[in-house]
Amino acid sequence: MRVTTQPYDPGPAAWNALLPDSPAHAPLDGDITADVLVIGAGFTGLTAARRLNQLDPNLNIVVLEARRVAEGPAGRNSGFMIDLPHNLSSKDYAGAKASDLAQTHVNRAAIAFAEQAANDLNMGTEAFALTGKINAAATTKGDAHNRDYVSHLDAMGEPHELLDAVNMRAICGSSYYRSGLFTPGTAMLQPALYIRNLARGIIERGVMLHEASPVIDLSNLSDNWHAKTPSGTVTAPSVVLATNGHAESFGLFKRRLMHVYLYASMTRAMCDNEVSTLGGRDRWAFTPADPMGTTVRRISGTGGTRIVVRNGFTWAPERVVTVDRLALMKRAHRRSFDNRFPALKAVEMEHVWGGLLCLSRNNAPAYGEVQPGLFSACCQNGLGTAMGTAAGMAIAERILGVSSHLDEHFSAQPAPSKLPPPVIANIGANAVLRWKEQRAGREL
Ligand SMILES: Cc1cc2nc3c(=O)[nH]c(=O)nc-3n(C[C@H](O)[C@H](O)[C@H](O)COP(=O)(O)OP(=O)(O)OC[C@H]3O[C@@H](n4cnc5c(N)ncnc54)[C@H](O)[C@@H]3O)c2cc1C
């Protein structure tokens, strides 16, 4: 199958831009063989490679990445590795209790894996820290969502703490928020630092990683898969497709995956005066009480003290966006920032960027052996730091025939459900996104 579309990531991967340059991994050059080929070096692909290597250190594993490590969505997300249910299409993130308990179990397996990797590879607390997060509410409706979610957490037996406006101001320095809901189990990542370290870890253990090596054709001949890049081929009996929404570019899950760009901006480093004007804690991490609202994080580490703002979705069935989209998003982020931090008007946004998410209508993953020897661990439904990690672990365990509760979990999920015909889906999706954004009001 010819690969129809290659990744397009608008703007810089800001988290990666904060870090010193990393050594490049040469593009694939020539024809090689592997026991397992992993396509895509994000959370899913790198986790799959690490887990395969843990289970069988003698396995010859090759990873092909179209871009550089941490330049794709793995270095563009907000870094919340969330343990609890976080269904982006529900009003308060919750679903049915039984499936939420199962989902939490899976997310925690992923967080435990990431924590172990962070410890083994001495990543440091900037890359991975189990600090928890706050669901921040700026409106009475947002506050009501949080309270609904509390009753759900009580039923699940999950610890939490409700914060009032005074507590919220003490944490973030802004009086914008009415309340917050703290839950302790989320790990906060500097995503590019974590992902670079994960890549370093597998390379140290003998895995071959080639950057700037987009797979342009994948075909099956005599029980082997042949992946072609512009300058070589990899032949392997087993392939892990860890390309998230780009599974569809390989001709798989056609009209079952929804492609959406999501946007974020990061301020420049603040000076000491600005930091003391802001007040509050050194680091905090807020998801919005309305899933269409604004995620806000304060970071202090490599690159100084900065604020990261994330909101805005665009439907992108062709997996591209127009160039002027980032300018529009920068203005929208500026508004969200100014509303929250009116005293910081002089603090410019240094970076604005977008990244591709993959969702399915029924919130299901695109997981399993889709053709003999071709394994998909795609469609993370917007929560790939945890879900991609779990799917990468699961698919590695499945390939090596290891008994795996994660593989059982993913295999028991339905397939992504079919989308309506493109014209209806396109008009409907954009209308629903804009309507939901409007409804989010001051949570934006
Ligand atoms: C602004 C923003 C904020 C977000 N915030 C969060 C958050 O806080 N928490 C969270 O859990 N998730 C968040 N996400 C979503 C998260 O980034 C994704 O779910 C996650 O990156 C998916 O991981 P993955 O490894 O499955 O896929 P990806 O990270 O997309 O990795 C797939 C890789 O495959 C490569 N690839 C694609 N096609 C080919 C090809 N033909 N050949 C070779 N390589 C190929 C791509 O270059 C890419 O590097 C956010 C996303 C964005 C954009």
Short mmCIF file of C-alpha atoms and ligand atoms in Angstrom, two decimals:
data_model
loop_
_atom_site.label_atom_id
_atom_site.label_comp_id
_atom_site.label_asym_id
_atom_site.label_seq_id
_atom_site.Cartn_x
_atom_site.Cartn_y
_atom_site.Cartn_z
CA MET A 1 0.00 0.00 0.00
CA ARG A 2 1.24 3.42 -0.95
CA VAL A 3 1.20 5.85 1.97
CA THR A 4 -1.00 8.73 0.88
CA THR A 5 -0.24 11.48 3.42
CA GLN A 6 2.84 12.35 5.45
CA PRO A 7 2.75 14.17 8.81
CA TYR A 8 2.22 17.93 8.78
CA ASP A 9 2.87 19.74 12.07
CA PRO A 10 2.28 23.52 11.93
CA GLY A 11 4.58 25.79 13.92
CA PRO A 12 7.44 24.75 16.19
CA ALA A 13 7.35 21.88 18.70
CA ALA A 14 7.89 24.41 21.50
CA TRP A 15 8.76 21.90 24.22
CA ASN A 16 11.54 20.57 22.01
CA ALA A 17 12.69 24.08 21.12
CA LEU A 18 13.33 24.76 24.83
CA LEU A 19 15.91 21.99 24.99
CA PRO A 20 19.51 21.95 23.76
CA ASP A 21 20.03 20.32 20.35
CA SER A 22 20.03 16.53 20.46
CA PRO A 23 22.15 14.21 18.32
CA ALA A 24 20.40 13.34 15.06
CA HIS A 25 19.73 9.71 14.19
CA ALA A 26 20.65 9.09 10.58
CA PRO A 27 17.91 8.39 8.06
CA LEU A 28 17.57 4.80 6.90
CA ASP A 29 20.11 4.20 4.16
CA GLY A 30 19.96 0.89 2.26
CA ASP A 31 18.04 -2.35 2.68
CA ILE A 32 17.94 -3.97 6.12
CA THR A 33 15.94 -6.64 7.98
CA ALA A 34 14.39 -6.67 11.45
CA ASP A 35 12.37 -9.00 13.67
CA VAL A 36 9.94 -6.18 14.40
CA LEU A 37 9.61 -2.84 12.62
CA VAL A 38 7.93 -0.02 14.52
CA ILE A 39 6.60 2.87 12.40
CA GLY A 40 6.32 6.15 14.37
CA ALA A 41 8.47 7.35 17.30
CA GLY A 42 5.84 8.98 19.53
CA PHE A 43 4.61 7.71 22.90
CA THR A 44 3.15 4.57 21.31
CA GLY A 45 6.03 3.58 19.05
CA LEU A 46 8.83 4.24 21.53
CA THR A 47 6.94 2.45 24.30
CA ALA A 48 6.31 -0.53 22.02
CA ALA A 49 10.03 -0.67 21.17
CA ARG A 50 11.03 -0.41 24.86
CA ARG A 51 8.55 -3.10 25.93
CA LEU A 52 9.60 -5.45 23.09
CA ASN A 53 13.21 -5.03 24.12
CA GLN A 54 12.40 -5.61 27.81
CA LEU A 55 10.59 -8.84 26.97
CA ASP A 56 13.22 -10.11 24.53
CA PRO A 57 16.55 -8.23 24.55
CA ASN A 58 17.75 -10.30 21.56
CA LEU A 59 15.03 -9.08 19.26
CA ASN A 60 16.24 -7.02 16.31
CA ILE A 61 13.97 -3.93 16.48
CA VAL A 62 13.98 -1.02 14.03
CA VAL A 63 12.01 2.21 14.51
CA LEU A 64 11.31 4.52 11.55
CA GLU A 65 10.19 8.10 12.20
CA ALA A 66 9.13 10.51 9.46
CA ARG A 67 10.39 13.57 11.33
CA ARG A 68 12.81 14.10 14.19
CA VAL A 69 12.04 12.64 17.62
CA ALA A 70 9.83 15.04 19.68
CA GLU A 71 9.03 17.23 16.67
CA GLY A 72 5.65 15.52 16.07
CA PRO A 73 2.62 15.51 18.40
CA ALA A 74 4.77 13.84 21.09
CA GLY A 75 6.61 17.17 21.53
CA ARG A 76 3.52 19.34 20.99
CA ASN A 77 1.06 18.20 23.65
CA SER A 78 0.37 19.76 27.04
CA GLY A 79 2.05 16.96 28.97
CA PHE A 80 -0.86 15.76 31.13
CA MET A 81 -0.54 11.99 31.60
CA ILE A 82 -3.94 11.56 33.17
CA ASP A 83 -4.91 8.57 35.28
CA LEU A 84 -8.65 9.18 35.58
CA PRO A 85 -11.35 9.06 32.87
CA HIS A 86 -11.01 12.07 30.61
CA ASN A 87 -13.50 11.55 27.82
CA LEU A 88 -13.15 14.69 25.70
CA SER A 89 -16.58 14.25 24.13
CA SER A 90 -18.54 14.13 27.41
CA LYS A 91 -19.65 17.22 29.32
CA ASP A 92 -17.61 16.50 32.46
CA TYR A 93 -15.07 13.88 31.19
CA ALA A 94 -16.89 10.98 32.93
CA GLY A 95 -18.50 7.87 31.41
CA ALA A 96 -20.08 4.71 32.82
CA LYS A 97 -18.56 3.56 36.13
CA ALA A 98 -17.38 0.08 35.02
CA SER A 99 -15.63 1.34 31.90
CA ASP A 100 -14.13 4.28 33.83
CA LEU A 101 -12.65 1.90 36.42
CA ALA A 102 -11.18 -0.24 33.63
CA GLN A 103 -9.82 2.85 31.86
CA THR A 104 -8.24 4.14 35.07
CA HIS A 105 -6.54 0.79 35.58
CA VAL A 106 -5.07 0.99 32.06
CA ASN A 107 -3.95 4.62 32.45
CA ARG A 108 -2.23 3.78 35.74
CA ALA A 109 -0.37 0.88 34.13
CA ALA A 110 0.89 3.39 31.56
CA ILE A 111 1.91 5.90 34.23
CA ALA A 112 3.73 3.17 36.18
CA PHE A 113 5.61 2.20 33.01
CA ALA A 114 6.56 5.82 32.34
CA GLU A 115 7.64 6.32 35.96
CA GLN A 116 9.85 3.23 35.77
CA ALA A 117 11.37 4.46 32.51
CA ALA A 118 11.93 7.92 34.03
CA ASN A 119 13.73 6.34 37.00
CA ASP A 120 15.76 3.85 34.96
CA LEU A 121 16.90 6.58 32.58
CA ASN A 122 17.45 9.29 35.23
CA MET A 123 15.13 11.66 33.39
CA GLY A 124 14.61 13.98 36.36
CA THR A 125 11.44 15.62 37.65
CA GLU A 126 11.30 18.15 34.84
CA ALA A 127 10.61 15.30 32.39
CA PHE A 128 8.23 13.31 34.61
CA ALA A 129 6.64 14.19 37.97
CA LEU A 130 3.63 12.66 39.72
CA THR A 131 2.20 15.96 40.88
CA GLY A 132 -1.52 15.59 40.10
CA LYS A 133 -3.57 18.22 38.30
CA ILE A 134 -6.45 20.62 38.88
CA ASN A 135 -9.65 20.79 36.87
CA ALA A 136 -10.18 24.55 36.94
CA ALA A 137 -13.64 26.15 36.72
CA ALA A 138 -14.17 29.77 35.68
CA THR A 139 -17.98 29.63 35.48
CA THR A 140 -20.89 28.33 37.54
CA LYS A 141 -21.45 25.72 34.83
CA GLY A 142 -17.80 24.64 35.07
CA ASP A 143 -18.12 24.49 38.83
CA ALA A 144 -21.24 22.31 38.43
CA HIS A 145 -19.31 19.98 36.04
CA ASN A 146 -16.62 19.62 38.69
CA ARG A 147 -19.21 18.77 41.34
CA ASP A 148 -20.82 16.17 39.02
CA TYR A 149 -17.40 14.71 38.50
CA VAL A 150 -16.84 14.59 42.28
CA SER A 151 -19.86 12.35 42.75
CA HIS A 152 -18.41 10.13 40.04
CA LEU A 153 -15.03 10.05 41.81
CA ASP A 154 -16.76 9.23 45.12
CA ALA A 155 -18.49 6.27 43.47
CA MET A 156 -15.10 5.13 42.13
CA GLY A 157 -13.47 5.57 45.56
CA GLU A 158 -10.96 8.07 44.15
CA PRO A 159 -9.32 10.76 46.35
CA HIS A 160 -9.85 14.41 45.43
CA GLU A 161 -9.93 17.89 46.92
CA LEU A 162 -12.25 20.77 46.04
CA LEU A 163 -10.55 24.18 46.00
CA ASP A 164 -12.27 27.55 46.26
CA ALA A 165 -11.43 30.82 44.49
CA VAL A 166 -8.98 31.85 47.22
CA ASN A 167 -7.11 28.54 46.99
CA MET A 168 -6.99 28.85 43.21
CA ARG A 169 -5.56 32.35 43.38
CA ALA A 170 -2.91 31.22 45.85
CA ILE A 171 -1.85 28.53 43.39
CA CYS A 172 -1.87 30.42 40.08
CA GLY A 173 -1.87 34.10 41.02
CA SER A 174 -5.08 34.79 39.06
CA SER A 175 -8.54 35.53 40.41
CA TYR A 176 -10.13 34.23 37.21
CA TYR A 177 -11.19 30.90 38.64
CA ARG A 178 -14.17 30.21 40.90
CA SER A 179 -13.05 26.77 41.98
CA GLY A 180 -10.90 23.77 41.18
CA LEU A 181 -10.86 20.03 41.63
CA PHE A 182 -7.49 18.53 42.52
CA THR A 183 -6.81 14.86 41.83
CA PRO A 184 -3.39 13.49 42.74
CA GLY A 185 -2.72 10.73 40.17
CA THR A 186 -1.79 12.66 37.00
CA ALA A 187 1.86 12.69 35.97
CA MET A 188 3.07 15.96 34.45
CA LEU A 189 5.61 15.68 31.65
CA GLN A 190 7.93 17.97 29.79
CA PRO A 191 6.83 15.88 26.83
CA ALA A 192 9.80 16.49 24.54
CA LEU A 193 12.29 15.80 27.34
CA TYR A 194 10.49 12.58 28.30
CA ILE A 195 10.22 11.39 24.70
CA ARG A 196 13.86 12.20 23.88
CA ASN A 197 14.95 10.21 26.92
CA LEU A 198 12.72 7.29 25.98
CA ALA A 199 14.39 7.29 22.54
CA ARG A 200 17.85 7.44 24.13
CA GLY A 201 16.92 4.48 26.35
CA ILE A 202 15.99 2.16 23.50
CA ILE A 203 19.03 3.15 21.45
CA GLU A 204 21.31 2.37 24.40
CA ARG A 205 19.73 -1.08 24.44
CA GLY A 206 20.48 -1.76 20.77
CA VAL A 207 17.27 -0.68 19.03
CA MET A 208 17.91 1.04 15.67
CA LEU A 209 16.11 4.36 15.31
CA HIS A 210 16.09 6.25 12.02
CA GLU A 211 14.75 9.81 11.90
CA ALA A 212 13.71 11.64 8.72
CA SER A 213 12.63 8.25 7.38
CA PRO A 214 8.99 8.45 6.33
CA VAL A 215 7.51 5.14 5.23
CA ILE A 216 6.15 5.81 1.75
CA ASP A 217 5.03 2.29 0.90
CA LEU A 218 4.23 -0.82 2.95
CA SER A 219 3.64 -4.13 1.21
CA ASN A 220 3.48 -7.80 2.07
CA LEU A 221 5.43 -10.43 0.13
CA SER A 222 6.18 -14.03 1.15
CA ASP A 223 5.18 -13.60 4.84
CA ASN A 224 7.31 -10.50 5.24
CA TRP A 225 6.43 -6.82 5.31
CA HIS A 226 8.53 -4.43 3.26
CA ALA A 227 8.54 -0.80 4.36
CA LYS A 228 10.00 1.60 1.84
CA THR A 229 11.44 5.01 2.72
CA PRO A 230 12.99 7.50 0.24
CA SER A 231 16.43 5.91 0.76
CA GLY A 232 15.95 2.31 1.88
CA THR A 233 13.72 -0.59 2.90
CA VAL A 234 13.12 -2.56 6.08
CA THR A 235 11.92 -6.15 5.74
CA ALA A 236 10.30 -7.67 8.83
CA PRO A 237 7.72 -10.39 9.63
CA SER A 238 6.00 -8.11 12.18
CA VAL A 239 5.20 -4.41 11.94
CA VAL A 240 3.76 -2.11 14.63
CA LEU A 241 1.91 0.83 13.15
CA ALA A 242 2.24 3.57 15.77
CA THR A 243 1.30 6.52 13.60
CA ASN A 244 -1.96 7.49 15.36
CA GLY A 245 -4.31 9.09 12.78
CA HIS A 246 -1.85 8.35 9.99
CA ALA A 247 -3.06 4.74 10.12
CA GLU A 248 -5.53 6.04 7.56
CA SER A 249 -2.66 7.22 5.33
CA PHE A 250 -1.70 3.53 5.14
CA GLY A 251 -5.21 2.70 3.85
CA LEU A 252 -6.43 1.35 7.21
CA PHE A 253 -9.58 2.25 9.22
CA LYS A 254 -10.88 4.28 6.28
CA ARG A 255 -13.68 6.70 7.22
CA ARG A 256 -13.47 5.56 10.84
CA LEU A 257 -10.89 8.03 12.20
CA MET A 258 -11.51 11.70 12.94
CA HIS A 259 -8.51 13.99 12.43
CA VAL A 260 -8.45 17.17 14.46
CA TYR A 261 -5.74 19.79 14.98
CA LEU A 262 -5.37 21.18 18.45
CA TYR A 263 -3.38 24.36 19.21
CA ALA A 264 -1.21 25.80 21.97
CA SER A 265 0.98 28.82 22.69
CA MET A 266 3.88 29.31 25.09
CA THR A 267 5.01 32.67 26.49
CA ARG A 268 8.61 33.79 26.46
CA ALA A 269 10.51 33.29 29.72
CA MET A 270 9.28 35.78 32.31
CA CYS A 271 11.70 38.08 34.12
CA ASP A 272 11.91 38.15 37.94
CA ASN A 273 9.59 41.17 38.16
CA GLU A 274 6.94 39.48 36.05
CA VAL A 275 7.25 36.29 38.08
CA SER A 276 6.70 38.19 41.32
CA THR A 277 3.79 40.15 39.78
CA LEU A 278 2.21 36.82 38.87
CA GLY A 279 2.75 35.23 42.30
CA GLY A 280 1.47 31.73 43.10
CA ARG A 281 3.40 28.47 42.91
CA ASP A 282 6.39 27.66 40.67
CA ARG A 283 4.50 25.00 38.77
CA TRP A 284 0.84 24.19 38.33
CA ALA A 285 -1.28 22.43 35.76
CA PHE A 286 -4.95 23.17 35.01
CA THR A 287 -7.26 21.29 32.69
CA PRO A 288 -10.53 23.15 31.95
CA ALA A 289 -13.78 22.11 33.62
CA ASP A 290 -15.38 22.21 30.16
CA PRO A 291 -13.52 19.89 27.74
CA MET A 292 -13.64 22.63 25.05
CA GLY A 293 -12.09 25.21 27.42
CA THR A 294 -8.47 26.27 27.97
CA THR A 295 -5.70 24.14 29.45
CA VAL A 296 -3.13 26.31 31.26
CA ARG A 297 0.23 25.33 32.74
CA ARG A 298 2.99 27.22 34.46
CA ILE A 299 6.39 25.65 33.97
CA SER A 300 9.74 26.46 35.56
CA GLY A 301 12.72 24.54 34.29
CA THR A 302 14.95 24.54 31.21
CA GLY A 303 13.86 27.67 29.36
CA GLY A 304 12.76 29.56 32.50
CA THR A 305 9.33 30.34 33.89
CA ARG A 306 6.64 30.35 31.22
CA ILE A 307 2.92 29.86 30.79
CA VAL A 308 1.48 27.46 28.24
CA VAL A 309 -2.07 27.96 26.98
CA ARG A 310 -3.96 25.38 24.93
CA ASN A 311 -7.32 25.67 23.20
CA GLY A 312 -8.96 25.54 19.76
CA PHE A 313 -9.79 22.54 17.61
CA THR A 314 -10.09 22.36 13.81
CA TRP A 315 -11.49 19.43 11.89
CA ALA A 316 -8.88 18.27 9.35
CA PRO A 317 -9.86 15.18 7.37
CA GLU A 318 -6.93 15.76 4.96
CA ARG A 319 -4.47 16.07 7.90
CA VAL A 320 -3.33 19.59 6.95
CA VAL A 321 -4.28 23.11 8.04
CA THR A 322 -4.02 26.42 6.22
CA VAL A 323 -1.04 28.65 7.11
CA ASP A 324 -3.16 31.50 8.48
CA ARG A 325 -4.72 29.22 11.10
CA LEU A 326 -1.80 29.71 13.52
CA ALA A 327 -2.17 33.51 13.43
CA LEU A 328 -5.86 33.14 14.35
CA MET A 329 -5.00 30.74 17.15
CA LYS A 330 -2.30 33.04 18.50
CA ARG A 331 -4.92 35.78 18.88
CA ALA A 332 -7.34 33.40 20.57
CA HIS A 333 -4.63 32.24 23.00
CA ARG A 334 -3.65 35.83 23.70
CA ARG A 335 -7.26 36.58 24.70
CA SER A 336 -7.40 33.57 27.01
CA PHE A 337 -4.08 34.57 28.56
CA ASP A 338 -5.01 38.26 29.03
CA ASN A 339 -8.34 37.33 30.63
CA ARG A 340 -6.51 35.26 33.21
CA PHE A 341 -3.38 37.35 33.69
CA PRO A 342 -4.28 41.01 32.95
CA ALA A 343 -1.14 42.21 34.76
CA LEU A 344 1.10 40.32 32.29
CA LYS A 345 0.11 42.12 29.08
CA ALA A 346 3.79 42.74 28.27
CA VAL A 347 4.60 39.02 28.25
CA GLU A 348 4.53 37.97 24.59
CA MET A 349 3.74 34.56 23.22
CA GLU A 350 7.04 33.20 21.90
CA HIS A 351 5.70 30.05 20.26
CA VAL A 352 2.37 29.03 18.75
CA TRP A 353 1.81 25.61 17.24
CA GLY A 354 -0.67 22.92 16.28
CA GLY A 355 -0.64 19.14 16.43
CA LEU A 356 -2.77 16.37 15.04
CA LEU A 357 -5.10 14.34 17.22
CA CYS A 358 -6.95 11.20 16.27
CA LEU A 359 -10.42 10.55 17.67
CA SER A 360 -13.09 8.00 16.92
CA ARG A 361 -16.83 8.53 17.18
CA ASN A 362 -17.25 5.82 19.79
CA ASN A 363 -14.00 6.69 21.64
CA ALA A 364 -12.51 3.33 20.57
CA PRO A 365 -8.86 2.66 19.68
CA ALA A 366 -7.69 1.41 16.27
CA TYR A 367 -5.97 -1.58 17.82
CA GLY A 368 -5.09 -5.15 16.88
CA GLU A 369 -3.62 -7.38 14.18
CA VAL A 370 -5.18 -5.80 11.12
CA GLN A 371 -3.48 -8.12 8.63
CA PRO A 372 -1.22 -11.09 9.39
CA GLY A 373 1.90 -9.62 10.99
CA LEU A 374 0.65 -6.01 10.78
CA PHE A 375 -0.32 -4.65 14.20
CA SER A 376 -2.02 -1.31 14.76
CA ALA A 377 -1.77 0.64 18.04
CA CYS A 378 -3.39 3.85 16.81
CA CYS A 379 -6.19 6.33 17.60
CA GLN A 380 -5.49 7.53 21.15
CA ASN A 381 -8.60 9.71 21.32
CA GLY A 382 -6.62 12.79 22.30
CA LEU A 383 -4.98 11.22 25.35
CA GLY A 384 -1.93 9.63 23.83
CA THR A 385 0.55 10.22 26.63
CA ALA A 386 -1.22 7.59 28.73
CA MET A 387 -3.29 5.75 26.10
CA GLY A 388 -0.44 5.56 23.58
CA THR A 389 1.91 4.29 26.26
CA ALA A 390 -0.63 1.62 27.27
CA ALA A 391 -1.34 0.66 23.63
CA GLY A 392 2.42 0.41 22.91
CA MET A 393 2.91 -1.89 25.91
CA ALA A 394 -0.13 -3.98 24.94
CA ILE A 395 0.84 -4.47 21.31
CA ALA A 396 4.41 -5.49 22.27
CA GLU A 397 3.05 -8.06 24.73
CA ARG A 398 0.65 -9.36 22.10
CA ILE A 399 3.35 -9.76 19.43
CA LEU A 400 5.51 -11.78 21.81
CA GLY A 401 2.56 -13.88 23.04
CA VAL A 402 2.90 -12.71 26.64
CA SER A 403 -0.23 -12.93 28.81
CA SER A 404 -1.34 -9.31 29.05
CA HIS A 405 -4.27 -7.61 30.75
CA LEU A 406 -3.57 -4.55 28.61
CA ASP A 407 -3.86 -6.51 25.37
CA GLU A 408 -7.07 -8.10 26.69
CA HIS A 409 -8.43 -4.65 27.48
CA PHE A 410 -7.65 -3.17 24.06
CA SER A 411 -8.75 -6.30 22.18
CA ALA A 412 -12.13 -6.20 23.95
CA GLN A 413 -12.87 -2.67 22.66
CA PRO A 414 -15.12 -2.26 19.62
CA ALA A 415 -13.59 -1.08 16.34
CA PRO A 416 -13.81 2.68 15.67
CA SER A 417 -17.30 3.21 14.32
CA LYS A 418 -17.96 4.41 10.80
CA LEU A 419 -18.26 8.14 10.10
CA PRO A 420 -21.11 9.65 8.07
CA PRO A 421 -20.36 10.45 4.40
CA PRO A 422 -17.59 13.11 4.15
CA VAL A 423 -19.80 16.08 3.19
CA ILE A 424 -22.10 15.53 6.16
CA ALA A 425 -19.20 14.70 8.53
CA ASN A 426 -17.26 17.84 7.50
CA ILE A 427 -20.14 20.27 7.85
CA GLY A 428 -21.43 18.58 11.00
CA ALA A 429 -18.03 18.36 12.75
CA ASN A 430 -17.09 21.98 12.18
CA ALA A 431 -20.52 23.17 13.29
CA VAL A 432 -20.39 21.02 16.45
CA LEU A 433 -16.83 22.19 17.30
CA ARG A 434 -17.73 25.88 16.93
CA TRP A 435 -20.97 25.43 18.89
CA LYS A 436 -19.18 23.60 21.72
CA GLU A 437 -16.49 26.31 21.83
CA GLN A 438 -19.15 29.03 22.08
CA ARG A 439 -20.87 27.13 24.85
CA ALA A 440 -17.59 26.89 26.78
CA GLY A 441 -17.84 30.70 27.33
CA ARG A 442 -15.38 31.94 29.98
CA GLU A 443 -13.83 28.47 30.28
CA LEU A 444 -12.11 29.30 26.94
C1 LIG B 1 -1.72 20.94 21.57
C2 LIG B 1 -1.90 19.52 22.03
C3 LIG B 1 -2.07 19.24 23.38
C4 LIG B 1 -2.22 17.91 23.80
N1 LIG B 1 -2.25 17.64 25.14
C5 LIG B 1 -2.27 16.36 25.57
C6 LIG B 1 -2.16 16.08 26.95
O1 LIG B 1 -2.00 16.95 27.78
N2 LIG B 1 -2.23 14.78 27.33
C7 LIG B 1 -2.38 13.76 26.42
O2 LIG B 1 -2.43 12.60 26.82
N3 LIG B 1 -2.41 14.00 25.10
C8 LIG B 1 -2.37 15.27 24.65
N4 LIG B 1 -2.36 15.53 23.31
C9 LIG B 1 -2.48 14.41 22.37
C10 LIG B 1 -1.16 13.63 22.24
O3 LIG B 1 -0.14 14.47 21.77
C11 LIG B 1 -1.36 12.48 21.26
O4 LIG B 1 -2.49 11.73 21.64
C12 LIG B 1 -0.13 11.59 21.23
O5 LIG B 1 0.98 12.30 20.76
C13 LIG B 1 -0.37 10.35 20.40
O6 LIG B 1 0.75 9.53 20.54
P1 LIG B 1 1.17 8.51 19.42
O7 LIG B 1 2.53 8.04 19.71
O8 LIG B 1 0.10 7.47 19.27
O9 LIG B 1 1.14 9.34 18.07
P2 LIG B 1 2.07 10.57 17.64
O10 LIG B 1 2.61 11.26 18.81
O11 LIG B 1 1.30 11.33 16.63
O12 LIG B 1 3.30 9.82 16.96
C14 LIG B 1 3.14 9.22 15.70
C15 LIG B 1 4.46 9.41 14.98
O13 LIG B 1 4.35 8.71 13.73
C16 LIG B 1 5.09 9.45 12.78
N5 LIG B 1 4.61 9.07 11.45
C17 LIG B 1 3.40 9.33 10.88
N6 LIG B 1 3.37 8.81 9.62
C18 LIG B 1 4.57 8.23 9.41
C19 LIG B 1 5.16 7.54 8.31
N7 LIG B 1 4.51 7.35 7.15
N8 LIG B 1 6.43 7.05 8.45
C20 LIG B 1 7.12 7.21 9.61
N9 LIG B 1 6.61 7.88 10.68
C21 LIG B 1 5.36 8.37 10.57
C22 LIG B 1 4.78 10.91 13.13
O14 LIG B 1 5.78 11.80 12.64
C23 LIG B 1 4.76 10.87 14.65
O15 LIG B 1 6.00 11.22 15.23
C24 LIG B 1 -2.23 16.85 22.85
C25 LIG B 1 -2.05 17.14 21.50
C26 LIG B 1 -1.87 18.44 21.08
C27 LIG B 1 -1.66 18.71 19.62
#
